[in-house]
XYZ file of C-alpha atoms in Angstrom:
451
model
C 145.318 157.331 159.172
C 141.963 157.151 160.917
C 139.576 160.010 161.625
C 138.187 160.003 165.149
C 135.819 162.987 165.249
C 134.060 165.010 162.584
C 132.536 168.193 163.935
C 130.384 171.139 162.979
C 132.764 173.852 164.160
C 130.714 176.903 163.244
C 127.574 177.947 161.405
C 126.962 181.491 160.188
C 123.989 182.968 158.366
C 124.907 185.849 156.065
C 122.550 188.034 154.063
C 122.439 185.743 151.033
C 124.282 182.592 152.061
C 125.014 180.058 154.766
C 128.592 179.223 155.772
C 129.384 175.992 157.609
C 132.834 175.070 158.890
C 133.524 171.383 159.544
C 136.451 169.711 161.241
C 137.742 166.191 160.697
C 140.229 165.929 163.554
C 142.917 168.471 162.563
C 141.530 169.135 159.063
C 139.090 171.964 158.261
C 136.539 172.216 155.462
C 133.843 174.684 154.478
C 130.471 174.478 152.771
C 128.870 177.668 151.488
C 125.279 177.679 150.181
C 124.229 180.770 148.240
C 120.558 181.611 147.615
C 120.484 183.988 144.664
C 117.157 185.668 145.477
C 116.792 185.274 149.257
C 117.449 187.882 151.934
C 118.001 186.095 155.237
C 117.439 189.269 157.245
C 113.985 189.678 155.677
C 113.296 185.982 156.151
C 114.069 186.262 159.864
C 111.757 189.259 160.131
C 109.003 187.281 158.413
C 109.349 184.226 160.655
C 111.884 184.568 163.479
C 115.573 184.050 164.044
C 115.072 180.734 165.918
C 112.912 179.253 163.126
C 115.452 180.092 160.422
C 118.285 178.922 162.662
C 116.507 175.584 163.067
C 116.229 175.066 159.323
C 119.837 176.057 158.714
C 120.953 173.702 161.499
C 119.165 170.795 159.827
C 120.953 171.705 156.587
C 124.307 171.768 158.391
C 123.639 168.393 160.012
C 122.962 166.633 156.714
C 125.623 168.495 154.727
C 128.068 167.101 157.277
C 127.078 163.543 156.435
C 129.514 163.578 153.504
C 132.358 163.570 156.023
C 131.070 160.194 157.202
C 132.823 158.924 154.070
C 135.899 158.926 156.364
C 134.265 156.390 158.734
C 134.683 158.551 161.860
C 133.939 157.286 165.368
C 132.009 160.414 166.385
C 130.031 163.269 164.840
C 130.014 166.295 167.177
C 126.972 168.495 166.593
C 127.208 170.536 169.821
C 127.203 173.892 168.038
C 123.709 173.286 166.596
C 122.249 170.900 169.199
C 119.815 173.416 170.718
C 118.132 173.848 167.323
C 117.609 170.131 166.718
C 115.091 167.682 168.141
C 115.718 164.112 169.321
C 113.901 162.451 166.360
C 116.429 164.007 163.972
C 119.028 161.541 165.266
C 116.897 158.597 164.129
C 116.303 160.279 160.757
C 120.029 160.894 160.332
C 120.776 157.235 161.043
C 118.090 156.030 158.616
C 119.298 158.317 155.834
C 122.939 157.456 156.483
C 122.402 153.706 156.382
C 120.227 153.960 153.267
C 122.583 156.205 151.306
C 125.928 154.768 152.416
C 125.339 151.103 151.580
C 127.272 151.558 148.346
C 130.166 153.200 150.206
C 130.365 150.275 152.643
C 130.305 147.822 149.741
C 132.985 149.595 147.727
C 135.260 149.731 150.764
C 134.321 146.236 151.999
C 133.202 147.623 155.368
C 130.968 145.176 157.223
C 131.487 146.204 160.851
C 130.597 149.909 160.800
C 127.004 151.097 161.225
C 127.349 154.841 161.810
C 129.317 157.439 163.759
C 128.118 158.067 167.300
C 126.474 161.493 167.367
C 127.682 163.505 170.357
C 126.743 166.917 171.748
C 127.785 168.858 174.847
C 124.505 170.756 175.280
C 120.930 169.571 175.354
C 118.939 169.042 172.206
C 115.946 171.275 171.627
C 112.340 170.154 171.430
C 110.113 169.635 168.431
C 108.165 172.835 167.692
C 106.350 172.414 164.377
C 104.960 175.562 162.838
C 103.671 176.333 159.345
C 104.769 177.993 156.131
C 103.211 181.443 155.960
C 100.894 181.998 153.037
C 98.901 179.626 150.868
C 100.849 179.673 147.613
C 99.707 176.744 145.468
C 102.553 177.308 143.043
C 104.651 174.132 143.033
C 108.359 174.476 143.731
C 109.825 172.000 141.243
C 113.443 170.938 141.075
C 115.264 171.006 137.748
C 118.634 169.326 137.430
C 118.740 169.620 133.653
C 118.063 165.963 132.803
C 115.225 164.240 130.976
C 113.248 163.507 134.149
C 113.087 167.033 135.510
C 112.164 168.734 132.230
C 109.496 166.094 131.574
C 108.094 166.683 135.075
C 107.969 170.446 134.522
C 106.233 169.939 131.175
C 103.661 167.707 132.853
C 102.879 170.433 135.391
C 102.625 172.993 132.593
C 100.308 170.875 130.432
C 98.241 170.093 133.532
C 97.710 173.803 134.118
C 99.534 173.752 137.460
C 101.653 176.864 138.173
C 105.228 176.035 139.133
C 108.475 177.743 140.006
C 111.775 176.101 139.140
C 114.594 175.391 141.584
C 118.059 174.687 140.225
C 121.352 174.328 142.015
C 124.984 174.079 141.106
C 127.662 172.265 143.089
C 131.388 172.879 142.899
C 132.052 169.161 142.442
C 130.446 169.447 138.974
C 132.488 172.454 137.825
C 131.935 176.199 137.546
C 128.612 177.420 138.945
C 127.792 179.750 136.059
C 128.374 176.973 133.522
C 126.010 174.636 135.395
C 123.317 177.290 135.771
C 123.621 178.243 132.097
C 123.102 174.600 131.066
C 119.982 174.286 133.208
C 118.695 177.659 132.030
C 118.804 176.371 128.454
C 116.593 173.458 129.499
C 114.155 175.788 131.258
C 113.577 177.725 128.035
C 111.298 174.861 126.987
C 108.795 175.613 129.769
C 107.386 178.665 131.512
C 107.974 178.689 135.278
C 106.434 181.616 137.149
C 109.755 182.095 138.936
C 113.287 180.714 138.570
C 115.265 180.133 141.759
C 118.986 179.399 141.878
C 121.153 177.907 144.619
C 124.948 177.652 144.329
C 126.921 175.346 146.611
C 130.678 175.600 147.109
C 132.193 172.698 149.003
C 135.928 172.207 149.395
C 135.718 168.738 150.969
C 134.318 167.341 147.723
C 136.314 169.676 145.474
C 139.787 169.327 147.046
C 142.002 166.246 146.444
C 141.916 165.569 150.190
C 140.595 162.029 150.041
C 142.874 161.047 147.181
C 145.989 162.276 148.997
C 145.271 161.318 152.600
C 142.994 158.300 152.142
C 143.916 156.817 148.756
C 142.431 153.465 149.716
C 138.993 155.045 150.214
C 136.656 154.575 147.216
C 135.478 158.183 147.260
C 133.061 160.632 148.820
C 129.410 159.768 149.311
C 126.879 162.500 150.063
C 123.116 162.442 150.749
C 122.502 164.753 147.806
C 118.733 164.384 147.534
C 117.879 164.346 151.276
C 119.981 167.413 152.040
C 118.502 169.250 149.039
C 115.044 168.800 150.566
C 116.110 170.750 153.652
C 117.907 173.352 151.511
C 114.716 173.893 149.503
C 112.863 174.865 152.694
C 114.550 178.280 152.637
C 112.953 179.026 149.250
C 109.609 177.638 150.368
C 109.534 179.852 153.457
C 110.611 182.890 151.462
C 107.922 182.498 148.787
C 105.204 180.721 150.767
C 105.334 177.540 148.671
C 103.661 174.522 150.296
C 104.541 171.878 147.696
C 107.944 170.559 146.683
C 108.016 168.409 143.532
C 110.977 166.367 142.306
C 111.214 163.938 139.395
C 112.298 160.595 140.822
C 111.105 157.508 138.994
C 109.928 154.113 140.229
C 113.182 152.536 139.046
C 115.005 154.309 141.908
C 113.311 152.001 144.432
C 115.355 148.976 143.335
C 118.913 148.389 144.505
C 122.050 147.400 142.621
C 122.596 144.175 144.543
C 121.844 142.313 147.770
C 125.018 142.161 149.861
C 124.978 138.924 151.837
C 127.779 140.002 154.177
C 125.580 142.637 155.812
C 122.221 141.132 154.897
C 120.802 144.163 153.074
C 120.262 145.668 149.672
C 122.740 148.210 148.336
C 121.004 150.952 146.367
C 122.905 153.859 144.808
C 119.576 155.683 144.389
C 118.128 155.040 147.860
C 117.869 158.753 148.648
C 115.623 159.213 145.584
C 113.315 156.294 146.333
C 109.777 156.303 147.664
C 110.807 155.125 151.143
C 113.200 158.047 151.618
C 110.629 160.437 150.136
C 107.984 159.365 152.631
C 110.361 159.423 155.616
C 111.553 162.947 154.848
C 108.054 164.233 154.105
C 106.685 162.843 157.365
C 109.571 164.190 159.445
C 109.256 167.737 158.096
C 105.484 167.751 158.565
C 105.692 166.435 162.140
C 108.649 168.463 163.378
C 109.111 171.533 161.187
C 106.208 172.647 158.959
C 102.786 171.063 159.137
C 101.628 172.368 155.738
C 104.671 171.120 153.816
C 104.346 168.414 151.150
C 107.135 166.677 149.227
C 106.445 164.266 146.371
C 107.840 162.915 143.118
C 105.629 163.348 140.079
C 107.297 160.462 138.179
C 107.119 157.918 141.000
C 104.187 156.014 139.367
C 106.253 155.003 136.310
C 109.505 153.283 135.433
C 112.270 154.763 133.291
C 111.145 152.708 130.295
C 107.881 154.637 130.153
C 109.640 157.909 130.963
C 111.858 157.510 127.884
C 108.741 156.837 125.813
C 106.936 159.906 127.179
C 110.065 162.005 126.733
C 110.242 161.044 123.040
C 107.130 163.170 122.459
C 109.322 166.249 122.961
C 112.297 165.884 120.578
C 113.069 169.572 121.034
C 114.251 168.806 124.590
C 117.080 166.490 123.522
C 119.744 169.050 122.450
C 119.590 170.845 125.807
C 119.332 168.131 128.453
C 122.368 166.858 130.348
C 122.782 164.113 132.938
C 126.485 163.313 133.128
C 128.106 163.584 136.559
C 131.654 163.377 135.179
C 131.864 166.138 132.581
C 128.767 168.123 131.727
C 126.874 167.985 129.459
C 128.115 164.518 128.351
C 131.429 162.693 128.744
C 130.142 159.774 126.610
C 132.236 157.361 128.687
C 130.362 156.846 131.970
C 127.443 154.562 132.885
C 125.026 157.512 133.054
C 125.867 158.656 129.533
C 125.618 155.084 128.253
C 122.239 154.544 129.896
C 120.684 157.805 128.695
C 122.002 157.040 125.197
C 120.379 153.612 125.380
C 117.006 154.999 126.432
C 117.024 157.830 123.917
C 117.979 155.537 121.043
C 115.186 153.147 122.015
C 112.453 155.763 121.562
C 113.594 159.177 120.321
C 114.528 160.488 116.886
C 117.895 158.920 116.175
C 119.227 161.797 114.091
C 118.775 164.234 116.980
C 120.425 161.883 119.472
C 123.323 161.322 117.059
C 123.791 165.053 116.716
C 124.175 165.383 120.503
C 126.388 162.355 121.211
C 128.382 162.381 117.939
C 129.164 158.647 118.150
C 127.617 155.209 118.474
C 128.140 154.318 122.130
C 127.141 150.716 121.385
C 130.443 150.394 119.499
C 132.619 151.848 122.273
C 134.643 148.898 123.612
C 135.324 150.805 126.843
C 131.578 150.818 127.542
C 131.023 147.115 126.897
C 131.559 146.194 130.593
C 129.064 148.902 131.534
C 126.417 147.579 129.148
C 127.041 144.056 130.481
C 126.423 145.315 134.017
C 123.213 147.031 132.910
C 121.698 143.826 131.519
C 122.656 141.633 134.465
C 125.819 139.945 133.194
C 127.964 141.117 136.090
C 127.976 141.138 139.893
C 125.796 144.235 140.100
C 124.354 147.018 137.982
C 126.409 150.232 137.648
C 126.362 152.499 140.687
C 124.501 155.260 138.899
C 120.947 156.555 138.527
C 119.798 154.038 135.942
C 116.952 151.550 135.484
C 116.565 147.924 136.499
C 118.205 144.989 134.698
C 115.095 143.866 132.817
C 114.345 147.487 131.989
C 117.741 147.887 130.302
C 117.205 144.598 128.484
C 113.875 145.849 127.184
C 115.499 149.050 125.939
C 118.218 147.075 124.124
C 115.624 144.822 122.540
C 113.787 147.875 121.285
C 117.017 149.287 119.828
C 117.469 146.083 117.851
C 113.884 146.347 116.623
C 114.777 149.829 115.345
C 117.627 148.286 113.306
C 120.398 149.774 115.443
C 123.734 147.985 115.623
C 126.919 147.874 117.628
C 129.132 145.608 119.733
C 126.940 146.035 122.825
C 123.866 144.938 120.890
C 125.790 141.968 119.496
C 126.628 140.968 123.055
C 122.985 141.349 124.057
C 121.810 139.238 121.114
C 124.234 136.429 121.868
C 123.936 136.285 125.659
C 120.419 137.512 126.477
C 118.142 137.482 123.451
C 119.124 133.900 122.683
C 117.390 132.795 125.890
C 113.988 131.645 124.627
C 112.583 131.284 128.159
C 112.417 135.063 128.691
C 108.838 136.320 128.651
C 109.304 139.677 126.955
C 105.604 140.489 126.946
C 105.386 140.113 130.708
C 108.475 142.272 131.198
C 107.084 145.046 129.019
C 103.747 144.915 130.835
C 105.610 145.627 134.075
C 107.731 148.524 132.840
C 105.176 150.148 130.554
C 102.519 150.397 133.263
C 101.249 153.326 135.347
C 101.226 152.409 139.064
C 98.426 154.790 139.975
C 98.400 154.049 143.713
C 102.122 153.617 144.441
C 103.140 157.230 144.952
C 102.684 160.212 147.286
C 101.390 162.764 144.769
C 98.562 164.889 146.243
C 95.204 163.856 144.776
C 94.427 167.221 143.188
C 97.756 167.223 141.368
C 97.525 163.584 140.291
C 94.102 164.179 138.741
C 95.588 166.911 136.547
C 98.645 164.986 135.337
C 97.623 161.320 135.341
C 96.734 161.238 131.639
C 100.287 162.309 130.791
C 101.851 159.379 132.629
């Protein structure tokens, strides 16, 4: 079976949520995005119906990108075309090609660049306006992992007021369970406001792909880019000008260079600095001139983040990063990597209490650890650090007298190489890159000593 056309069939704005209906030829799917403390009727009174419709249309456009996992010929956006501007088509293509490299690789697709975007009515024109108010409170995302809570703590210690933004997604399980997990993390800091978004998506939740396209590797979605547009609703409602996420420098490096298409494949491309700058510039030029998006952890690698995080042992029992079974499945690359980083720097007894087992001795994870340290075709397709970064973390675990089959493998196949310059590697990953970021100057001055 081949899908010819994916289509935005309808888009409705309700009082507290957005409902988008998509078609993939004869199949229908829905995405519902609930904003727990937003009244869309009041928001339209504050701005205007066309402005809110424009933002919601951008959300619908990028939420629909997940259906590109089906490799359609066309993407019909006619129903929202009047609320979009021509440059959005270039942005969509850039985001798609950056995010979907992994999907092409996993499905061995070398002759597909993107669906052709079609529309039966004219596109609108760019009409940038501005966010009403001058609220210097930072809207800061919190996904419940080590990076986001460390970022929030940095804002707090720097004396910068912030509000938290958390969202659940049906692909990760029950919404209340996800929000409760994140709320436990947020107890460690004091946001001035806590915002919640809940997303229900039956394309990702249903077994559609498994049943109808069993040869397809799975669904890919532009999770970070689309979340930027979804955050705009909160920013307009509260008058926030600044959006802060917690993406690290390690996200800028891909998993492999794929010779067949002549480009790097990067699972984390949507979190990287290039994507951050592209999205920030687009929103400023075409939507809101006083908007600013940045990552507060962009100047440092994961190695240094794990070190900084170790200063707050009280965070460890509440964080979660697993994308398979929250809080931790203890069997996936993400769990293995976070375990590695925590054991390299944090109090081992606390980490042991959370994970309940020595993941270095799990034979099922040995292939994953081999991938992490560069002994396979590519690093795991997850949000983890670079090869030399993982090697440095393993070396540190050995220096802390830890043991396990994965560390034995590392000792025999990596540490035995006397040509490796460990000092030079640590200098790279334990350094603050003070100019390689997009953090506003006034914010950077207040948090730079914590990096």
